[in-house]
mmCIF file of C-alpha atoms and ligand atoms in Angstrom:
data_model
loop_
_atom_site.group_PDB
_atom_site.id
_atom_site.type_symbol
_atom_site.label_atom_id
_atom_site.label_comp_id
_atom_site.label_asym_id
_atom_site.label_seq_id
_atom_site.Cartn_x
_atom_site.Cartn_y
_atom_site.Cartn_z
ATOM 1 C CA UNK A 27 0.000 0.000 0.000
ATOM 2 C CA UNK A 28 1.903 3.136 -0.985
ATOM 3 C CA UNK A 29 -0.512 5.785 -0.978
ATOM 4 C CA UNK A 30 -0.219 8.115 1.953
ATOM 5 C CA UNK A 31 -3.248 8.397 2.431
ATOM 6 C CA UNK A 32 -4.145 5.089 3.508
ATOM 7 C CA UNK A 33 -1.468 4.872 6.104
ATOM 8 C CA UNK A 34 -2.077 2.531 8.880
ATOM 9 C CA UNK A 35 -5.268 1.068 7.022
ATOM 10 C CA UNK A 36 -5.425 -3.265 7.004
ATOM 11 C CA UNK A 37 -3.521 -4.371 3.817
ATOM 12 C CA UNK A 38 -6.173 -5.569 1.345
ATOM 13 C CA UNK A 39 -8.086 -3.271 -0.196
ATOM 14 C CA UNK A 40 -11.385 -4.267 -0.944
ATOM 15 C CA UNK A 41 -12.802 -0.862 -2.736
ATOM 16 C CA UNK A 42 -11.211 2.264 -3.320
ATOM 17 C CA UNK A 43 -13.577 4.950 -4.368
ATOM 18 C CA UNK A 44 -14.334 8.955 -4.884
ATOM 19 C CA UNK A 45 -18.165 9.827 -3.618
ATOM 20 C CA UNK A 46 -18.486 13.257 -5.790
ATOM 21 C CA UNK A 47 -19.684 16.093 -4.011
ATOM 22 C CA UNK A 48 -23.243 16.478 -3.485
ATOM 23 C CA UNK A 49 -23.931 12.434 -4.396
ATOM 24 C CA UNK A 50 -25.302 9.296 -2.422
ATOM 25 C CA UNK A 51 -23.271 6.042 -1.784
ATOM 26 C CA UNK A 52 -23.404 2.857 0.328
ATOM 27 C CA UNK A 53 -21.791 -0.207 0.597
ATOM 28 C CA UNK A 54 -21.678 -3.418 2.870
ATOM 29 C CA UNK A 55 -18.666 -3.131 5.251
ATOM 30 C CA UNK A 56 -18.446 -6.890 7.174
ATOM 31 C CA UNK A 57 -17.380 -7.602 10.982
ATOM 32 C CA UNK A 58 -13.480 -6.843 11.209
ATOM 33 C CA UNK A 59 -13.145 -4.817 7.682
ATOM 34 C CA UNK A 60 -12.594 -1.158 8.072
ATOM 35 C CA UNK A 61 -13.880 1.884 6.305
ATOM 36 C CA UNK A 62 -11.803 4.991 6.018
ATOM 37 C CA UNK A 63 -13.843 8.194 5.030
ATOM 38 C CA UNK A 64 -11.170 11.180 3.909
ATOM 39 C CA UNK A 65 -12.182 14.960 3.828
ATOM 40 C CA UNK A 66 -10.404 15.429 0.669
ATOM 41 C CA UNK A 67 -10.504 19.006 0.584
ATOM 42 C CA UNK A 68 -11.507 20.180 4.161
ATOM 43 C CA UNK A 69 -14.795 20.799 6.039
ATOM 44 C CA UNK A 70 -17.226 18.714 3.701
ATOM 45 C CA UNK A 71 -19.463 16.874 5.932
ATOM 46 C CA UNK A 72 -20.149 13.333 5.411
ATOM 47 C CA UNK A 73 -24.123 12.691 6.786
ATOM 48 C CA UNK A 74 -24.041 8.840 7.711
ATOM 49 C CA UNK A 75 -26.180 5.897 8.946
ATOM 50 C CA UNK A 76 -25.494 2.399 9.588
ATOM 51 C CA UNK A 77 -28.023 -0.510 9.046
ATOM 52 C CA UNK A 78 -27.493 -4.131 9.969
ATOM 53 C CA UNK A 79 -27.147 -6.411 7.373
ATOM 54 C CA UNK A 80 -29.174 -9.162 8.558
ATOM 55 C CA UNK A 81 -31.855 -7.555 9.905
ATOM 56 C CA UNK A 82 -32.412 -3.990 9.083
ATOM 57 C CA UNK A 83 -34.892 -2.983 11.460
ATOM 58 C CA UNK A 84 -31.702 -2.525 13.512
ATOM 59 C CA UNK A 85 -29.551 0.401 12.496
ATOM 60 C CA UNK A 86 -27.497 3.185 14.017
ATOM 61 C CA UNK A 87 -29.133 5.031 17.239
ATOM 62 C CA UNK A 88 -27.219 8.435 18.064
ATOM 63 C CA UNK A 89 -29.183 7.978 21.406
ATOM 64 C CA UNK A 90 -27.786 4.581 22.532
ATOM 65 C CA UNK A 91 -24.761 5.496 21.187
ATOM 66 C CA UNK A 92 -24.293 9.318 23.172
ATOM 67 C CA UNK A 93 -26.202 7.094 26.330
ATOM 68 C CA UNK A 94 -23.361 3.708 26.237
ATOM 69 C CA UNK A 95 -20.279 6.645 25.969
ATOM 70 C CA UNK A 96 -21.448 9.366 28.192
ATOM 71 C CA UNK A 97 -20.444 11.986 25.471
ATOM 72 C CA UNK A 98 -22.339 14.098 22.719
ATOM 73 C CA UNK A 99 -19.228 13.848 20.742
ATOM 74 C CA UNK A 100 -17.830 11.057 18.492
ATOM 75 C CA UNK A 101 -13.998 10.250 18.723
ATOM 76 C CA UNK A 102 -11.310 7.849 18.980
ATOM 77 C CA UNK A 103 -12.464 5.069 20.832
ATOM 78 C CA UNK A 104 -16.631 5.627 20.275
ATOM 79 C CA UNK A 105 -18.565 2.882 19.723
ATOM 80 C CA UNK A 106 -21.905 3.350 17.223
ATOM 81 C CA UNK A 107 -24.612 1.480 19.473
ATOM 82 C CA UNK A 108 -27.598 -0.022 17.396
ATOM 83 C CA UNK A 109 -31.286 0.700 18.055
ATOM 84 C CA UNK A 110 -31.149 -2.636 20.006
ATOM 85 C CA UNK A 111 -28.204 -1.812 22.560
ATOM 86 C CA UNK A 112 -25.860 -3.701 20.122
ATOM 87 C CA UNK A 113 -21.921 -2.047 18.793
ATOM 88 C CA UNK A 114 -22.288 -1.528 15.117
ATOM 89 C CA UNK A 115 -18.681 -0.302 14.420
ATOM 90 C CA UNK A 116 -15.775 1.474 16.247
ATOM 91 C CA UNK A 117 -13.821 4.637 15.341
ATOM 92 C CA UNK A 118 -10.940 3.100 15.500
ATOM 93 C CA UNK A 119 -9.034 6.255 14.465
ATOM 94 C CA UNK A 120 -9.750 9.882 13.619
ATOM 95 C CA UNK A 121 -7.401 12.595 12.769
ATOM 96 C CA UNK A 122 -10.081 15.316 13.446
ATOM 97 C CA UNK A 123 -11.198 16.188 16.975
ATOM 98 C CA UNK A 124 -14.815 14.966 17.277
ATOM 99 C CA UNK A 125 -17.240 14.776 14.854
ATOM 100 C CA UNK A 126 -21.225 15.507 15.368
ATOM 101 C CA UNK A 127 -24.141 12.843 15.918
ATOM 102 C CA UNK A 128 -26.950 15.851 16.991
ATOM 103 C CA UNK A 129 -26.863 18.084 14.163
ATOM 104 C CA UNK A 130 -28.971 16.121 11.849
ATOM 105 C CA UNK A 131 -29.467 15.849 8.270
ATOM 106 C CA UNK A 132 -30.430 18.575 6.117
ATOM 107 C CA UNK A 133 -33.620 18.387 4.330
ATOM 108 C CA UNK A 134 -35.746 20.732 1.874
ATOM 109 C CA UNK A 135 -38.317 21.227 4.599
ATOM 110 C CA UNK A 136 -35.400 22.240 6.969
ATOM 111 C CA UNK A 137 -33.926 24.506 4.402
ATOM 112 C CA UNK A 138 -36.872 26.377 3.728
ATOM 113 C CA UNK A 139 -37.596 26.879 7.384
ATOM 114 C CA UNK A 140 -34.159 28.145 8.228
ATOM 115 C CA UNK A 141 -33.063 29.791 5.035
ATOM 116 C CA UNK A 142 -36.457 31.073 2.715
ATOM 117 C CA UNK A 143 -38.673 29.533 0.367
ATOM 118 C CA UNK A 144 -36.512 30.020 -2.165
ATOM 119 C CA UNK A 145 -33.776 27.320 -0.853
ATOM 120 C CA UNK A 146 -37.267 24.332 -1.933
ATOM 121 C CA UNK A 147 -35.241 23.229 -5.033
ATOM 122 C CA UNK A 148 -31.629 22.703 -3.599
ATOM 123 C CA UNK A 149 -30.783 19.390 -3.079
ATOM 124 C CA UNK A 150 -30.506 17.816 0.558
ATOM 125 C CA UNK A 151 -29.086 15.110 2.569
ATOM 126 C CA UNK A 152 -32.635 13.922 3.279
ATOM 127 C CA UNK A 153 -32.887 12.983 -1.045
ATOM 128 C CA UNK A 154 -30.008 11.136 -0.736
ATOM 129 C CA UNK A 155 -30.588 8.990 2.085
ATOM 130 C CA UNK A 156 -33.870 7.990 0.369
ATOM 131 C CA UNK A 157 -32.267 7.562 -2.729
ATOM 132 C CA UNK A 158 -29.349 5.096 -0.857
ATOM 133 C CA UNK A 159 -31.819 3.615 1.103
ATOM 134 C CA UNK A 160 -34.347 2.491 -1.744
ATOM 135 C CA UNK A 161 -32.114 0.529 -3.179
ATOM 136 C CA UNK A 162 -32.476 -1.916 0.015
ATOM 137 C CA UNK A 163 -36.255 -1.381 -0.007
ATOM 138 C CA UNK A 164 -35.950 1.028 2.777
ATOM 139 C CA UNK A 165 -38.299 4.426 2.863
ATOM 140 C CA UNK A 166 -38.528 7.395 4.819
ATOM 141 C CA UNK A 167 -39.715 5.281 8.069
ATOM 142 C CA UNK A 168 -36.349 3.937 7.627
ATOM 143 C CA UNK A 169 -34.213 7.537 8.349
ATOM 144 C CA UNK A 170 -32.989 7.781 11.507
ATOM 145 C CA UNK A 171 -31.066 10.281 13.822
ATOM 146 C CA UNK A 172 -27.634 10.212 11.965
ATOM 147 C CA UNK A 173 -23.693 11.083 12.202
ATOM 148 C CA UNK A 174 -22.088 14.083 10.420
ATOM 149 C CA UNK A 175 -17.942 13.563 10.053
ATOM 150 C CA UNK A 176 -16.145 16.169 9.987
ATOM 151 C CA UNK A 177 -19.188 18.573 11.214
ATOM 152 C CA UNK A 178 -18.457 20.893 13.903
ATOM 153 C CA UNK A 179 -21.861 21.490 16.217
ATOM 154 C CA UNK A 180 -20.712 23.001 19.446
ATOM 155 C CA UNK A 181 -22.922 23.114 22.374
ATOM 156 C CA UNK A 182 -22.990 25.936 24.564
ATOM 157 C CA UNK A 183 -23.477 25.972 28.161
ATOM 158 C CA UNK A 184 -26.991 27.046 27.855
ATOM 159 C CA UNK A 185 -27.273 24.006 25.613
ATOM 160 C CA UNK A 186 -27.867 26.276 22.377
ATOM 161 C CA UNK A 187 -26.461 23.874 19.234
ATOM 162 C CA UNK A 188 -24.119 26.172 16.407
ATOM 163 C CA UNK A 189 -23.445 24.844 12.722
ATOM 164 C CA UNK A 190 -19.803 26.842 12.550
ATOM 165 C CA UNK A 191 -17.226 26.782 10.297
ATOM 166 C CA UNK A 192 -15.339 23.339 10.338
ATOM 167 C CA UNK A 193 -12.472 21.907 12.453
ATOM 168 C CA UNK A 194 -11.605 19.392 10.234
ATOM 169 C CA UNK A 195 -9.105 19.876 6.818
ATOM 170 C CA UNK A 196 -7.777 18.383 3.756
ATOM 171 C CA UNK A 197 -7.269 15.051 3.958
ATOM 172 C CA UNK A 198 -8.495 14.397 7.505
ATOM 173 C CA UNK A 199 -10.156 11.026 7.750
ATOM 174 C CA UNK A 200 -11.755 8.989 10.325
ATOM 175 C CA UNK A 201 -11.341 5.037 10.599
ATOM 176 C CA UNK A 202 -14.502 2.592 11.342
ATOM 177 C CA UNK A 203 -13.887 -0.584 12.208
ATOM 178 C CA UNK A 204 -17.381 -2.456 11.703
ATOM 179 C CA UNK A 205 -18.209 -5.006 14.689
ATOM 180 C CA UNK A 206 -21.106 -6.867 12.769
ATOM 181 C CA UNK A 207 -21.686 -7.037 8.892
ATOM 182 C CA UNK A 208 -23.346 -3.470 8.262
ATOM 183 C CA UNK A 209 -24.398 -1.363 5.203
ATOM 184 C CA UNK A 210 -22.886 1.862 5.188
ATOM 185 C CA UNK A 211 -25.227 4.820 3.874
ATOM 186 C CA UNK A 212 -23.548 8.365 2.746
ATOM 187 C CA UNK A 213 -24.881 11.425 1.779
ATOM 188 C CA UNK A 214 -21.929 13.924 0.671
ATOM 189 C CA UNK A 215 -23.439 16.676 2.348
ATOM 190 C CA UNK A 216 -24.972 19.204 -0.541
ATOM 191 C CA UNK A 217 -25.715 22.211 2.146
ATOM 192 C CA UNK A 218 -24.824 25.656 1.030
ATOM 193 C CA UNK A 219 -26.734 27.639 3.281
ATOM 194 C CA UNK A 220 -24.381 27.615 5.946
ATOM 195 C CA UNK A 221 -20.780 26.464 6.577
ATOM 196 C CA UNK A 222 -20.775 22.710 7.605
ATOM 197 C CA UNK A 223 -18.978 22.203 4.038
ATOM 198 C CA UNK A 224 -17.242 25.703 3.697
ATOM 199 C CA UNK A 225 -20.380 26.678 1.451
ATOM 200 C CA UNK A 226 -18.702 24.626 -1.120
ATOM 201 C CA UNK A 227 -19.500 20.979 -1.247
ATOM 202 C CA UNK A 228 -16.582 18.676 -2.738
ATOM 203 C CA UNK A 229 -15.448 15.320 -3.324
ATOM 204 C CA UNK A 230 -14.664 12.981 -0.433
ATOM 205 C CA UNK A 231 -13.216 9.373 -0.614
ATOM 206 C CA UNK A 232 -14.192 6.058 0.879
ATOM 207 C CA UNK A 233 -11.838 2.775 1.227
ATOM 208 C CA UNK A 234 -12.875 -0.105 2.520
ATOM 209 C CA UNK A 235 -10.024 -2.675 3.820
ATOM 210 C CA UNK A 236 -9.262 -5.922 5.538
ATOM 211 C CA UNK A 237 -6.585 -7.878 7.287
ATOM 212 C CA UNK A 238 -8.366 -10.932 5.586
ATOM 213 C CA UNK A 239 -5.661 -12.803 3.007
ATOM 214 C CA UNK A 240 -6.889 -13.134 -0.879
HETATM 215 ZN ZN1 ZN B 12 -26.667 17.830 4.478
#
């Protein structure tokens, strides 16, 4: 492996791939493989969920998983808890300080309530969840409270929530290190209303590896 930027990443790559700015992916990730997510050019945040594979009625709970580590914030050493009390995956290692589970996903119906009417056509996280998801016969009962990498969302003694200007930069990537078979959902965040991607959405990559011989 002589790319940099998969330094300290299991040997075998399994899939190597650019999610363009603005666009959906997902992918199954199995028990033991990693997934690396890199902020290729700073501050883009990366909405995520996480479904079981076998049975997707259990899926990624920002509740259990803030309730099991006693923290709003993800980091080093969090564990994403399943609706069902179960570990889903680990960050096994992030190069940015903590990343947000609170903030949410951005929607039209969000936009227009925050930013004007005339923000209806601008594509959201919400479209491409639903687009990810209906590809596994999942539908809008199916979205759940997510994870935003690289998404700064402070919380202020009075408990007041920001959306402020990133803390992550180029080529900043977290680690996941999946503790049951799971099916990774992205949205490459499309905001431009405010600055969880710098008001300028952009490419981010996704490699999935495993210690697992050929
Ligand atoms: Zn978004």
């Amino acid at each position: 492996m002589n790319d940099p930027a998969l330094a300290g990443l299991p040997g075998r790559v399994l899939l190597d791939h650019i999610v363009p700015a603005r666009a959906a992916w997902d992918h199954v990730v199995r028990a033991g493989e990693s997934l690396r997510i890199i902020d290729l050019e700073g501050n883009q945040a990366v909405d995520f969920l996480l479904y079981a594979m076998r049975d997707d009625s259990e899926r990624y709970s920002a509740q259990d998983t803030i309730a099991a580590q006693r923290n709003i914030f993800l980091r080093t050493g969090s564990v994403l808890m399943s609706n069902e009390g179960n570990p889903m995956a680990r960050v096994a290692r992030t190069t940015v300080a903590y990343h947000d589970t609170i903030g949410g996903a951005c929607s039209c119906e969000s936009n227009t309530l925050r930013y004007g009417h005339h923000t209806k056509a601008q594509h959201a996280c919400v479209d491409n969840f639903l687009d990810a998801n209906l590809r596994h016969g999942r539908g809008k009962r199916d979205m759940v409270s997510n994870i935003n990498w690289f998404m700064n969302v402070p919380v202020e003694a009075d408990g007041t929530l920001g959306i402020v200007d990133g803390i992550s930069a180029p080529g900043l990537y977290v680690d996941l290190q999946a503790l049951m078979d799971v099916v990774a959902v992205v949205s490459n965040c499309p905001q431009i209303n405010n600055p969880c991607n710098g008001f300028n959405p952009t490419p981010v990559r996704v490699v999935i590896s495993t210690e697992e011989p050929v």
